PDB file of N, CA and C in Angstrom:
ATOM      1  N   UNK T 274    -202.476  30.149  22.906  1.00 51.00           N
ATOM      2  CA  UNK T 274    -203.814  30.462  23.408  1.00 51.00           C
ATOM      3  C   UNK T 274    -204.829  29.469  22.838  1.00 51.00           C
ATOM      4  N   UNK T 275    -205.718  28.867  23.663  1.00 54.00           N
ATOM      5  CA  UNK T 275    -206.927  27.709  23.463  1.00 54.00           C
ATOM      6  C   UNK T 275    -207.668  28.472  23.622  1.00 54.00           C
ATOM      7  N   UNK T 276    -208.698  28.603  22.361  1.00 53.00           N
ATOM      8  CA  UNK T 276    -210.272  28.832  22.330  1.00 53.00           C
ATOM      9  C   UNK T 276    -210.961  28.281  21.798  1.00 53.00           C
ATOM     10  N   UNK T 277    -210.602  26.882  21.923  1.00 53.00           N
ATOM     11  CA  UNK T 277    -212.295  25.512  22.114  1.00 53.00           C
ATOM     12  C   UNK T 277    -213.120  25.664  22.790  1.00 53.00           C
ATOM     13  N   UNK T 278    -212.917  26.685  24.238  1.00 55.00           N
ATOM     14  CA  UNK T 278    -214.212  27.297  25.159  1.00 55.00           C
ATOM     15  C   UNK T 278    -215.176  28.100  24.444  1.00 55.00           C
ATOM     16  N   UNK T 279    -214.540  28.037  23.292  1.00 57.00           N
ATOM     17  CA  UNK T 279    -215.700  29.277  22.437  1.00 57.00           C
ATOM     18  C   UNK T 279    -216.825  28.281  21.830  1.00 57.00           C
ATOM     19  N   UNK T 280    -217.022  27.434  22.476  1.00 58.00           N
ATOM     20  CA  UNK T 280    -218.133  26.567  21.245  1.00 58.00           C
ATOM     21  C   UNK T 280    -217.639  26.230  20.256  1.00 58.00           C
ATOM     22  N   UNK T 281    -216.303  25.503  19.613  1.00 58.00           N
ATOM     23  CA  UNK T 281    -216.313  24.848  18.839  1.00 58.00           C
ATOM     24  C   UNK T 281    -215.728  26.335  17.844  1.00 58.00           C
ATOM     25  N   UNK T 282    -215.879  27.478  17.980  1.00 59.00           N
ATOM     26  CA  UNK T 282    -216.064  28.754  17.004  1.00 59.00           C
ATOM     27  C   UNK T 282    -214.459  28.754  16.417  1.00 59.00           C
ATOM     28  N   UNK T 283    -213.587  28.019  17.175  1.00 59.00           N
ATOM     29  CA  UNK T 283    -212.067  27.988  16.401  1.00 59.00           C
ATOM     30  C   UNK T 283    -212.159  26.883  15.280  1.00 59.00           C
ATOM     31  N   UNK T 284    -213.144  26.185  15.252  1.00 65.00           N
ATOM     32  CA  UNK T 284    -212.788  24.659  14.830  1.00 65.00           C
ATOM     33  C   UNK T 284    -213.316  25.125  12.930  1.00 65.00           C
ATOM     34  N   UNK T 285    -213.844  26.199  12.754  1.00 65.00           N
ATOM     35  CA  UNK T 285    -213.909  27.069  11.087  1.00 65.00           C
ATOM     36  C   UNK T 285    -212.933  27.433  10.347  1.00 65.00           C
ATOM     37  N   UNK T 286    -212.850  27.317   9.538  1.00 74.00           N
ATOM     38  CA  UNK T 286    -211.759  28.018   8.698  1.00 74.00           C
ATOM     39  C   UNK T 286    -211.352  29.457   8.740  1.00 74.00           C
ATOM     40  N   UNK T 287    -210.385  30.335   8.623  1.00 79.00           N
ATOM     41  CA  UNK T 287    -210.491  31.259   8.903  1.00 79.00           C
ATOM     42  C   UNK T 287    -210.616  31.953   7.541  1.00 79.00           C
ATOM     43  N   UNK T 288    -210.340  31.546   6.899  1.00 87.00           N
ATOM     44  CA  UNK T 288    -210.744  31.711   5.124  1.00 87.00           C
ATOM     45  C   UNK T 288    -212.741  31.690   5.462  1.00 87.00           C
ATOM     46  N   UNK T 289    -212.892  30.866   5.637  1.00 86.00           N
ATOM     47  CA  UNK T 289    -214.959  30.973   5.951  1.00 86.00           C
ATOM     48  C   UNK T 289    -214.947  32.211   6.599  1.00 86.00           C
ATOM     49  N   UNK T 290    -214.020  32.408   8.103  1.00 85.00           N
ATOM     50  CA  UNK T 290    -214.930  33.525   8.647  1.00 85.00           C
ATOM     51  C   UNK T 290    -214.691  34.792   7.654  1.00 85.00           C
ATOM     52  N   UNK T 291    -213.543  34.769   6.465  1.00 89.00           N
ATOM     53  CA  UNK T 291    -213.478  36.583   6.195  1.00 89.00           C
ATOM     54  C   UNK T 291    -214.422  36.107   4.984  1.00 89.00           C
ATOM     55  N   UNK T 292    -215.044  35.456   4.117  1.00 91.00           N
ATOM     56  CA  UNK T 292    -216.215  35.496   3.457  1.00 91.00           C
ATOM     57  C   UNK T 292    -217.450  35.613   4.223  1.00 91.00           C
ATOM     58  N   UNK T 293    -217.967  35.506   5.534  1.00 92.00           N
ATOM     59  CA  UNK T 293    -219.094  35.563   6.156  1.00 92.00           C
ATOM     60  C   UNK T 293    -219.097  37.039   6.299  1.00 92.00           C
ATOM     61  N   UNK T 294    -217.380  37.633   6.973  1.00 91.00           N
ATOM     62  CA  UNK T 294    -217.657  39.131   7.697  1.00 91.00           C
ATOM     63  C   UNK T 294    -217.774  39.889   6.135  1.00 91.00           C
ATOM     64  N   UNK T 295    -217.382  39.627   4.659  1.00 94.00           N
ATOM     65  CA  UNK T 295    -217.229  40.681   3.275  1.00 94.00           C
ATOM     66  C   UNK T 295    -219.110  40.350   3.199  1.00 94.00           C
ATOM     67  N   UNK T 296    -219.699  39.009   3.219  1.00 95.00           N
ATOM     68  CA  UNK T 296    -221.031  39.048   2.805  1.00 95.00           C
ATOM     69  C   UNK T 296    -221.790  40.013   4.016  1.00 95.00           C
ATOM     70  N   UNK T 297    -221.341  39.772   5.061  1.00 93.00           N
ATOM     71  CA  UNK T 297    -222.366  40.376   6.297  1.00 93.00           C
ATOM     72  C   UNK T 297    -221.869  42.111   5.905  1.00 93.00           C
ATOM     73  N   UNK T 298    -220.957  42.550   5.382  1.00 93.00           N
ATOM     74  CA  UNK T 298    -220.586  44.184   5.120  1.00 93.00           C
ATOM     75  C   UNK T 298    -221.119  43.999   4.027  1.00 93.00           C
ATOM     76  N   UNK T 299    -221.329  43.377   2.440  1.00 94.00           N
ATOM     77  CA  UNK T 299    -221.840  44.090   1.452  1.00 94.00           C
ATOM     78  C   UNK T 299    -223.334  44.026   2.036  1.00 94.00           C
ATOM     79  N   UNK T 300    -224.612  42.990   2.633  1.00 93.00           N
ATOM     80  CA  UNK T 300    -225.249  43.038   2.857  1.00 93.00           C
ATOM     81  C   UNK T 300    -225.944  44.498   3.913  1.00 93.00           C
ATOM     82  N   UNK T 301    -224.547  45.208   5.049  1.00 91.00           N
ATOM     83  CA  UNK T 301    -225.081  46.797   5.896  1.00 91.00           C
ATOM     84  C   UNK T 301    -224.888  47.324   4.708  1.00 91.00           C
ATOM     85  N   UNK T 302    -223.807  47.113   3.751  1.00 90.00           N
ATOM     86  CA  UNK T 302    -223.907  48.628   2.286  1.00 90.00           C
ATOM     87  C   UNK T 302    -225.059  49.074   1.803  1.00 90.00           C
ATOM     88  N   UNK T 303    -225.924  47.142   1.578  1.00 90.00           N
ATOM     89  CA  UNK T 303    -226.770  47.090   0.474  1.00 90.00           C
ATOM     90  C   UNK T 303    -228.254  48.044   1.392  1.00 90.00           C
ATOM     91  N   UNK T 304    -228.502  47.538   2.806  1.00 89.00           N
ATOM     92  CA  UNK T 304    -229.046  48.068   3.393  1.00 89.00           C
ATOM     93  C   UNK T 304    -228.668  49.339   3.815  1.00 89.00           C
ATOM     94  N   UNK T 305    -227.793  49.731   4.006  1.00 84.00           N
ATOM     95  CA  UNK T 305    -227.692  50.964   4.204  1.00 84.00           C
ATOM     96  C   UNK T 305    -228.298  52.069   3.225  1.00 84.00           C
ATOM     97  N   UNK T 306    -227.564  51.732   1.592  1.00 76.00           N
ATOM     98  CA  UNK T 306    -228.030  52.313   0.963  1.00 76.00           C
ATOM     99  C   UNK T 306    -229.283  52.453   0.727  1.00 76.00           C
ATOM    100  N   UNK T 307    -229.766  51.626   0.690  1.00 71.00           N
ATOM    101  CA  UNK T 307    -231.598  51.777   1.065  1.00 71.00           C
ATOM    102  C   UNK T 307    -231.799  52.748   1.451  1.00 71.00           C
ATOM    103  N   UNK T 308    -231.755  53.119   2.865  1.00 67.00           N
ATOM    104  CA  UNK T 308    -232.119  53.779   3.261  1.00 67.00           C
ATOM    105  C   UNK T 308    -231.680  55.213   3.039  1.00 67.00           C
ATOM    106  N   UNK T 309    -230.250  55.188   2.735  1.00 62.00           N
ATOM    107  CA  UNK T 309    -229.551  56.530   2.284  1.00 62.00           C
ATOM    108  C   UNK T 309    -228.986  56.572   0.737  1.00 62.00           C
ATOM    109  N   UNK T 310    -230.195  56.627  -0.123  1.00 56.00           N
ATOM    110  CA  UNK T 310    -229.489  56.679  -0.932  1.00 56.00           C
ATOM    111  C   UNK T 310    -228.472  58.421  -1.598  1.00 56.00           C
ATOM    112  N   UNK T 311    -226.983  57.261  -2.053  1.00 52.00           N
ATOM    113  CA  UNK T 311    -226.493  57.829  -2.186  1.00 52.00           C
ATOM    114  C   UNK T 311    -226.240  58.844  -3.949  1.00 52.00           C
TER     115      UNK T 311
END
């Protein structure tokens, strides 16, 4: 399967994308908790 139609979005490491998706989840925690604290 080719997904270079994606903009280039294969051409990242896939090691980069699971540090972007752990920072983008502690960042809903950090906000979340804000709002709910637990």
């Amino acid at each position: 399967e080719d997904y270079t139609d994606c903009g280039g979005v294969s051409g990242l490491n896939p090691s980069l994308w699971s540090i972007i998706g752990i920072q983008c989840v502690l960042l809903w925690l950090l906000s979340g908790s804000r709002h709910h604290q637990l």
